[in-house]
Every structure is written in C-alpha cells, then in structure tokens.
C-alpha cells in the first residue's frame, strides 16, 4: 500500500548518522490554489514552506519580508506571491510595493500579502504560505508532507545523498524493490547538467550563425571595395603617375573599408542597444515574469571592434589589387 511522506520521514532524513551526505532537509506542501483579489480570480501553484525554503530553492524576496520563525510556527495566514501572480491579480504594471498588506483569498481562506518574490523566469505564478498554514487551511492533512527538498553537503556528494535518501525511505516505507516505490526522487544536478548541455549547444549554434553572417558580410564588403577600385582605376593611375607609393594606395583603401564597416557597426550597436532598452521597458509590463535584457559596455565594444576587424580583413585584397596596379595600365583603363 502506498504511503504518504510524513514528518517522521523528514526527521529520519535529518539524522546525520543515517545520512551524512545530506546537509539540510526542507519539507513543503504543494498543490494548486485559487487566488481571489476583489473581482479578479487566478490559479497559482501553492507552496507551504518552512524557514529555509528560500535558501534551498535559490529564491529571493523582491519586496516585503519573508516569514519569521514565529509566523511559521503559528501557522499565520500570510502569503508571498510570485510576480506573475501579482500581474494576473492586479495587472502587469502594478507597483510591487502597493501589493504589500493587501488581503486576498486562497481557496476562500483570507491571507495577507507580506512580500513579493524576485522573478526566476520559471516559477513566478506561485503563492507561498507557512508550512503549517498550507496543511491546516489549504492542502493535505496533519503529519502529511507533499515534497521533501534535500540539499547535499556539496556537488560531489549528490549521488551519495540520493543513495542515502532512497535507502532511508525504502526502509521506512517497507519498499523491497525499486519498482514498488511510492515516492519519486529527482536530482536537480542532472537537470542542471541537461540544461548546461542545451545552453552549450545553443551557444555553439549561435556562434555558427554569427560566423556565417560575418563571412557573408565580409564578402559583401570585399565586393563593394573591388567595385570601388574598378571605378577609380584612372584615379589610382594618376596618383601613381605623380609619385604616390603603393603604401599610400594600400592605406587609402584599407581605411575606406574600415570606415565603411565601422559606420555599419555604429548603426548596428545603436539599433541593438535601442531594441534591448525598449524591450527592458516594455516586455516586463506585458509579461510580468519576463526578465529585462542586460546591456553592458563590454559586449557592445567587442561587437564594434569585430566590425572594424571584418572591414580590415575584407579590404586587404581590394587594397592590394589597387596598390599593385601599373600606372600605365591604370591610365589606359576605361
């Protein structure tokens, strides 16, 4: 028979003799909850949390306060909302500070908003209440735990912590074969590794697209400079005939190529920064959980320098072709 996770399971996992690779244990109650603020209704993910939930879930409070130990022990009807839930209830342009102190209903039970969580881009449609309050008024029952979050002592001890956790719970739930387990274990380290692999693939893919774009752009600049050399062949012949050295002709066309791509780089930087700034202003108002783009000086400077390097590389062949023209051939060109 399947057994629920209980407070006694949490206490067993906190036993350092039984699980030396486990650093901390955080029980929580989870489920779906109906939110009501005036005439506005919404559904959100519910989390009944204890004092160390923010640390183990890597979340922070953007506005207001986290629960005090006394509030958690007293099962007080207090709630922290994610920014997406705030946007659904009061609009995406709502000032987060104005939400504090307001009363809302969670499954018809009144709760007071004491804080708003900082966005993490994923779990922002959430309502967090004290662990006991969730179990008393909203989901579950006495002694029941929906979820147990376990933190290992280090990244290298994740497998050991997982083994110790399953061994303890198997023993307590009388599980003899893994297929009969009445609980699921998910290691976030594996999810992190999968996400890192995806990000690395995306980075390589983006770099490949950027490289192709740079090559095509460089070929375009080289073609433009070749056309310019062809159209100004007589001018080059005249300059050479009156004593201009090859070095001067080479420098002239290299400078023109660099100036051409430099102007393109300035225009590209202006357009890119403008879109990023506009996105940072508009998108968070449209989608409450959308993180604003970050614009720093280093990528902008690197992008501009790359445009200059592309111009220099693309201008080498046309400039050399112009510099090595014979004056007599250049003057005869029509």
Coordinates of C-alpha atoms in Angstrom, one line a residue:
X1 CA 0.0 0.0 0.0
X2 CA 1.3 3.4 -1.0
X3 CA 2.3 5.7 2.0
X4 CA 2.4 9.5 2.1
X5 CA 5.6 11.3 3.1
X6 CA 5.4 12.3 6.7
X7 CA 7.1 14.4 9.4
X8 CA 8.8 11.3 10.6
X9 CA 10.4 10.8 7.2
X10 CA 11.7 14.3 7.4
X11 CA 13.2 13.7 10.8
X12 CA 14.8 10.4 9.6
X13 CA 16.5 12.3 6.7
X14 CA 17.8 14.9 9.1
X15 CA 19.6 12.3 11.1
X16 CA 23.3 12.9 10.3
X17 CA 24.2 9.3 11.4
X18 CA 21.9 7.9 8.8
X19 CA 22.6 10.4 6.1
X20 CA 26.0 12.1 6.5
X21 CA 25.9 13.4 2.8
X22 CA 22.7 15.4 3.4
X23 CA 23.3 19.0 4.6
X24 CA 19.7 20.2 5.0
X25 CA 16.1 18.9 4.6
X26 CA 13.2 21.1 3.7
X27 CA 9.6 19.8 3.8
X28 CA 6.9 21.6 1.8
X29 CA 3.3 21.3 0.9
X30 CA 2.5 21.7 -2.8
X31 CA -0.6 21.9 -4.9
X32 CA -2.9 24.2 -6.9
X33 CA -4.7 27.0 -5.3
X34 CA -7.4 29.5 -6.4
X35 CA -6.5 33.2 -5.8
X36 CA -9.1 35.9 -5.4
X37 CA -8.5 39.6 -5.1
X38 CA -11.7 41.6 -5.4
X39 CA -13.3 40.7 -8.7
X40 CA -10.2 39.1 -10.1
X41 CA -9.5 35.3 -9.9
X42 CA -6.5 33.3 -10.8
X43 CA -4.9 29.9 -10.2
X44 CA -1.4 29.5 -8.9
X45 CA 1.0 26.9 -7.6
X46 CA 0.9 26.7 -3.9
X47 CA 3.9 26.1 -1.7
X48 CA 3.8 25.6 2.0
X49 CA 7.3 26.5 3.2
X50 CA 9.5 26.4 6.2
X51 CA 12.1 28.9 7.3
X52 CA 15.0 27.7 5.0
X53 CA 12.9 27.4 1.8
X54 CA 14.4 30.5 0.1
X55 CA 18.0 29.2 0.6
X56 CA 17.4 25.7 -0.7
X57 CA 15.2 26.9 -3.6
X58 CA 17.6 29.7 -4.5
X59 CA 14.8 32.4 -4.4
X60 CA 14.9 35.9 -3.0
X61 CA 12.3 38.4 -1.9
X62 CA 12.0 41.5 -4.2
X63 CA 9.6 43.4 -1.9
X64 CA 8.4 42.9 1.6
X65 CA 9.6 40.3 4.1
X66 CA 10.0 36.5 4.5
X67 CA 8.1 34.6 7.2
X68 CA 9.6 34.9 10.7
X69 CA 10.0 31.6 12.7
X70 CA 7.2 32.7 14.9
X71 CA 4.8 33.2 12.0
X72 CA 5.7 29.8 10.6
X73 CA 5.2 28.1 14.0
X74 CA 1.9 30.0 14.5
X75 CA 0.5 28.9 11.1
X76 CA -0.4 32.5 10.4
X77 CA -2.4 33.3 7.3
X78 CA 0.3 35.2 5.4
X79 CA 1.4 34.8 1.8
X80 CA 4.2 35.8 -0.6
X81 CA 3.3 36.0 -4.2
X82 CA 5.3 35.5 -7.4
X83 CA 5.4 38.4 -9.8
X84 CA 3.4 36.6 -12.4
X85 CA 0.6 36.0 -9.9
X86 CA 0.7 39.7 -8.9
X87 CA 0.4 40.6 -12.6
X88 CA -2.6 38.3 -13.0
X89 CA -4.4 39.7 -10.0
X90 CA -3.6 43.5 -10.2
X91 CA -2.1 44.0 -13.7
X92 CA 1.4 43.7 -15.1
X93 CA 2.2 47.4 -14.4
X94 CA 1.3 47.2 -10.7
X95 CA 3.8 48.7 -8.3
X96 CA 5.0 45.8 -6.2
X97 CA 5.1 48.0 -3.1
X98 CA 1.4 48.7 -3.4
X99 CA 0.6 45.0 -3.1
X100 CA 2.0 44.6 0.4
X101 CA -0.6 44.5 3.1
X102 CA -3.5 43.6 0.8
X103 CA -5.8 40.8 1.7
X104 CA -6.6 38.0 -0.8
X105 CA -8.4 34.7 -0.7
X106 CA -6.7 31.4 -1.2
X107 CA -9.4 28.7 -1.7
X108 CA -11.8 31.1 0.1
X109 CA -9.5 31.5 3.1
X110 CA -8.3 35.1 3.7
X111 CA -4.5 35.6 3.6
X112 CA -2.5 38.8 4.0
X113 CA 0.3 39.6 1.4
X114 CA 3.5 40.4 3.1
X115 CA 6.0 40.0 0.2
X116 CA 6.7 39.5 -3.5
X117 CA 9.3 37.1 -4.7
X118 CA 12.0 38.2 -7.2
X119 CA 11.4 36.6 -10.6
X120 CA 13.3 33.5 -11.6
X121 CA 11.8 33.3 -15.1
X122 CA 10.1 30.0 -14.4
X123 CA 8.1 29.6 -11.2
X124 CA 6.6 33.1 -10.9
X125 CA 2.9 32.1 -10.7
X126 CA 3.3 30.9 -7.2
X127 CA 1.8 31.6 -3.7
X128 CA 4.0 30.7 -0.7
X129 CA 2.4 30.4 2.7
X130 CA 3.8 29.0 6.0
X131 CA 4.0 25.2 6.0
X132 CA 1.5 24.6 8.8
X133 CA -1.0 27.1 7.3
X134 CA -0.9 25.3 4.0
X135 CA -1.5 22.0 5.7
X136 CA -4.2 23.4 8.0
X137 CA -6.2 25.5 5.7
X138 CA -5.4 24.6 2.1
X139 CA -3.9 21.2 1.2
X140 CA -3.0 17.9 2.8
X141 CA -3.6 16.8 6.3
X142 CA -1.9 16.6 9.7
X143 CA 1.5 14.8 9.5
X144 CA 1.4 14.7 5.7
X145 CA 4.2 16.2 3.6
X146 CA 3.9 16.7 -0.2
X147 CA 7.5 17.2 -1.0
X148 CA 10.9 17.0 0.7
X149 CA 13.8 19.0 -0.7
X150 CA 17.2 17.7 0.3
X151 CA 20.4 19.6 -0.1
X152 CA 23.7 17.6 -0.3
X153 CA 26.8 18.7 1.5
X154 CA 28.5 19.5 -1.8
X155 CA 28.0 19.0 -5.6
X156 CA 30.2 15.9 -5.5
X157 CA 28.1 14.2 -2.8
X158 CA 24.8 14.4 -4.7
X159 CA 24.9 10.7 -5.7
X160 CA 25.7 9.7 -2.1
X161 CA 22.9 11.8 -0.7
X162 CA 20.5 10.3 -3.2
X163 CA 21.5 6.8 -2.2
X164 CA 21.2 7.6 1.5
X165 CA 17.8 9.2 0.9
X166 CA 16.4 6.2 -1.0
X167 CA 17.8 3.7 1.5
X168 CA 16.1 5.6 4.4
X169 CA 12.7 6.0 2.7
X170 CA 12.8 2.4 1.3
X171 CA 13.3 1.2 4.9
X172 CA 10.6 3.4 6.4
X173 CA 8.0 2.7 3.6
X174 CA 8.9 -1.1 3.5
X175 CA 10.0 -1.0 -0.1
X176 CA 11.8 -4.1 -1.2
X177 CA 12.2 -3.4 -5.0
X178 CA 12.7 0.0 -6.7
X179 CA 9.7 -0.5 -9.0
X180 CA 7.4 -0.6 -6.0
X181 CA 8.5 2.8 -4.6
X182 CA 5.6 5.1 -3.6
X183 CA 7.8 8.2 -4.0
X184 CA 9.9 9.7 -6.7
X185 CA 13.4 11.1 -6.4
X186 CA 14.7 13.8 -8.8
X187 CA 18.2 15.0 -8.7
X188 CA 18.5 18.7 -9.7
X189 CA 22.1 18.2 -10.6
X190 CA 21.0 16.0 -13.5
X191 CA 18.6 18.7 -14.6
X192 CA 21.4 21.3 -14.3
X193 CA 23.7 19.1 -16.4
X194 CA 21.0 18.8 -19.1
X195 CA 20.3 22.5 -19.1
X196 CA 24.0 23.2 -19.3
X197 CA 24.4 20.9 -22.3
X198 CA 21.5 22.6 -24.0
X199 CA 22.9 26.0 -23.4
X200 CA 26.3 24.9 -24.7
X201 CA 24.6 23.6 -27.9
X202 CA 22.7 26.8 -28.3
X203 CA 25.9 28.8 -27.8
X204 CA 27.7 26.8 -30.5
X205 CA 24.7 27.1 -32.8
X206 CA 24.5 30.9 -32.3
X207 CA 28.3 31.3 -32.8
X208 CA 28.0 29.3 -36.1
X209 CA 25.2 31.5 -37.3
X210 CA 27.2 34.6 -36.3
X211 CA 30.3 33.3 -38.1
X212 CA 28.3 32.7 -41.3
X213 CA 26.9 36.2 -41.1
X214 CA 30.3 37.7 -40.6
X215 CA 31.7 35.7 -43.6
X216 CA 28.8 36.8 -45.8
X217 CA 29.2 40.4 -44.6
X218 CA 32.9 40.3 -45.2
X219 CA 32.4 39.0 -48.8
X220 CA 29.9 41.8 -49.4
X221 CA 32.4 44.5 -48.2
X222 CA 35.1 43.0 -50.3
X223 CA 32.8 43.1 -53.4
X224 CA 32.0 46.7 -52.7
X225 CA 35.6 47.6 -52.4
X226 CA 36.5 45.8 -55.6
X227 CA 33.8 47.8 -57.4
X228 CA 35.3 51.0 -55.9
X229 CA 38.8 50.0 -57.1
X230 CA 37.5 49.3 -60.6
X231 CA 35.6 52.6 -60.8
X232 CA 38.6 54.6 -59.6
X233 CA 41.3 52.8 -61.6
X234 CA 42.1 56.0 -63.6
X235 CA 42.3 58.0 -60.3
X236 CA 44.7 55.4 -59.0
X237 CA 46.8 55.7 -62.2
X238 CA 47.0 59.4 -61.9
X239 CA 48.1 59.3 -58.2
X240 CA 50.8 56.7 -59.1
X241 CA 51.9 58.8 -62.1
X242 CA 52.6 61.8 -59.8
X243 CA 54.5 59.7 -57.3
X244 CA 52.1 58.1 -54.9
X245 CA 53.7 55.0 -53.4
X246 CA 52.0 51.6 -53.2
X247 CA 51.8 52.0 -49.4
X248 CA 49.7 55.2 -49.7
X249 CA 47.2 53.5 -52.1
X250 CA 47.0 50.4 -49.8
X251 CA 46.4 52.5 -46.8
X252 CA 43.7 54.6 -48.6
X253 CA 41.5 51.6 -49.5
X254 CA 42.1 49.9 -46.1
X255 CA 40.9 53.0 -44.4
X256 CA 37.9 53.2 -46.6
X257 CA 36.9 49.6 -45.9
X258 CA 37.4 50.0 -42.1
X259 CA 35.3 53.3 -42.2
X260 CA 32.6 51.5 -44.2
X261 CA 32.2 48.6 -41.7
X262 CA 32.8 51.0 -38.7
X263 CA 29.7 53.0 -39.8
X264 CA 27.8 49.7 -40.1
X265 CA 29.0 48.7 -36.6
X266 CA 27.8 52.0 -35.1
X267 CA 24.4 51.7 -36.7
X268 CA 24.2 48.0 -35.6
X269 CA 25.2 48.9 -32.0
X270 CA 22.6 51.8 -31.9
X271 CA 19.8 49.5 -33.2
X272 CA 20.8 46.6 -30.9
X273 CA 21.0 48.8 -27.8
X274 CA 17.8 50.6 -28.6
X275 CA 15.9 47.3 -29.0
X276 CA 17.4 45.9 -25.7
X277 CA 16.5 49.1 -23.8
X278 CA 13.0 49.2 -25.3
X279 CA 12.5 45.5 -24.5
X280 CA 13.6 46.1 -20.9
X281 CA 10.9 48.8 -20.6
X282 CA 8.0 47.3 -22.5
X283 CA 8.3 43.5 -22.0
X284 CA 8.1 43.3 -18.2
X285 CA 4.9 45.4 -18.4
X286 CA 3.4 42.9 -20.9
X287 CA 4.7 39.7 -19.3
X288 CA 5.3 40.1 -15.5
X289 CA 7.8 37.2 -15.3
X290 CA 9.9 38.4 -18.2
X291 CA 13.5 39.3 -17.1
X292 CA 14.7 42.6 -18.6
X293 CA 17.6 42.4 -21.1
X294 CA 21.0 43.3 -19.6
X295 CA 23.2 45.7 -21.7
X296 CA 26.8 46.1 -20.6
X297 CA 29.7 48.0 -22.3
X298 CA 32.0 45.1 -22.9
X299 CA 29.8 43.2 -25.5
X300 CA 29.0 46.5 -27.3
X301 CA 32.7 47.4 -27.5
X302 CA 33.6 43.9 -28.7
X303 CA 30.9 43.9 -31.4
X304 CA 32.1 47.3 -32.7
X305 CA 35.7 46.1 -32.8
X306 CA 34.7 42.9 -34.6
X307 CA 33.1 45.1 -37.3
X308 CA 36.4 47.0 -37.7
X309 CA 38.4 43.8 -38.0
X310 CA 36.0 42.5 -40.6
X311 CA 36.4 45.7 -42.6
X312 CA 40.2 45.4 -42.3
X313 CA 40.2 41.8 -43.5
X314 CA 37.7 42.3 -46.3
X315 CA 39.7 45.3 -47.6
X316 CA 43.1 43.6 -47.8
X317 CA 42.6 42.0 -51.3
X318 CA 41.0 45.1 -53.0
X319 CA 43.6 47.4 -51.4
X320 CA 46.5 45.2 -52.6
X321 CA 44.9 45.0 -56.1
X322 CA 44.7 48.8 -56.2
X323 CA 48.3 49.2 -54.9
X324 CA 49.8 46.8 -57.4
X325 CA 48.2 48.4 -60.5
X326 CA 50.8 49.6 -63.0
X327 CA 50.3 53.4 -63.7
X328 CA 50.3 52.9 -67.5
X329 CA 47.6 50.2 -67.3
X330 CA 45.5 52.2 -64.9
X331 CA 45.6 55.3 -67.1
X332 CA 44.5 53.3 -70.1
X333 CA 41.6 51.8 -68.3
X334 CA 38.2 53.0 -69.4

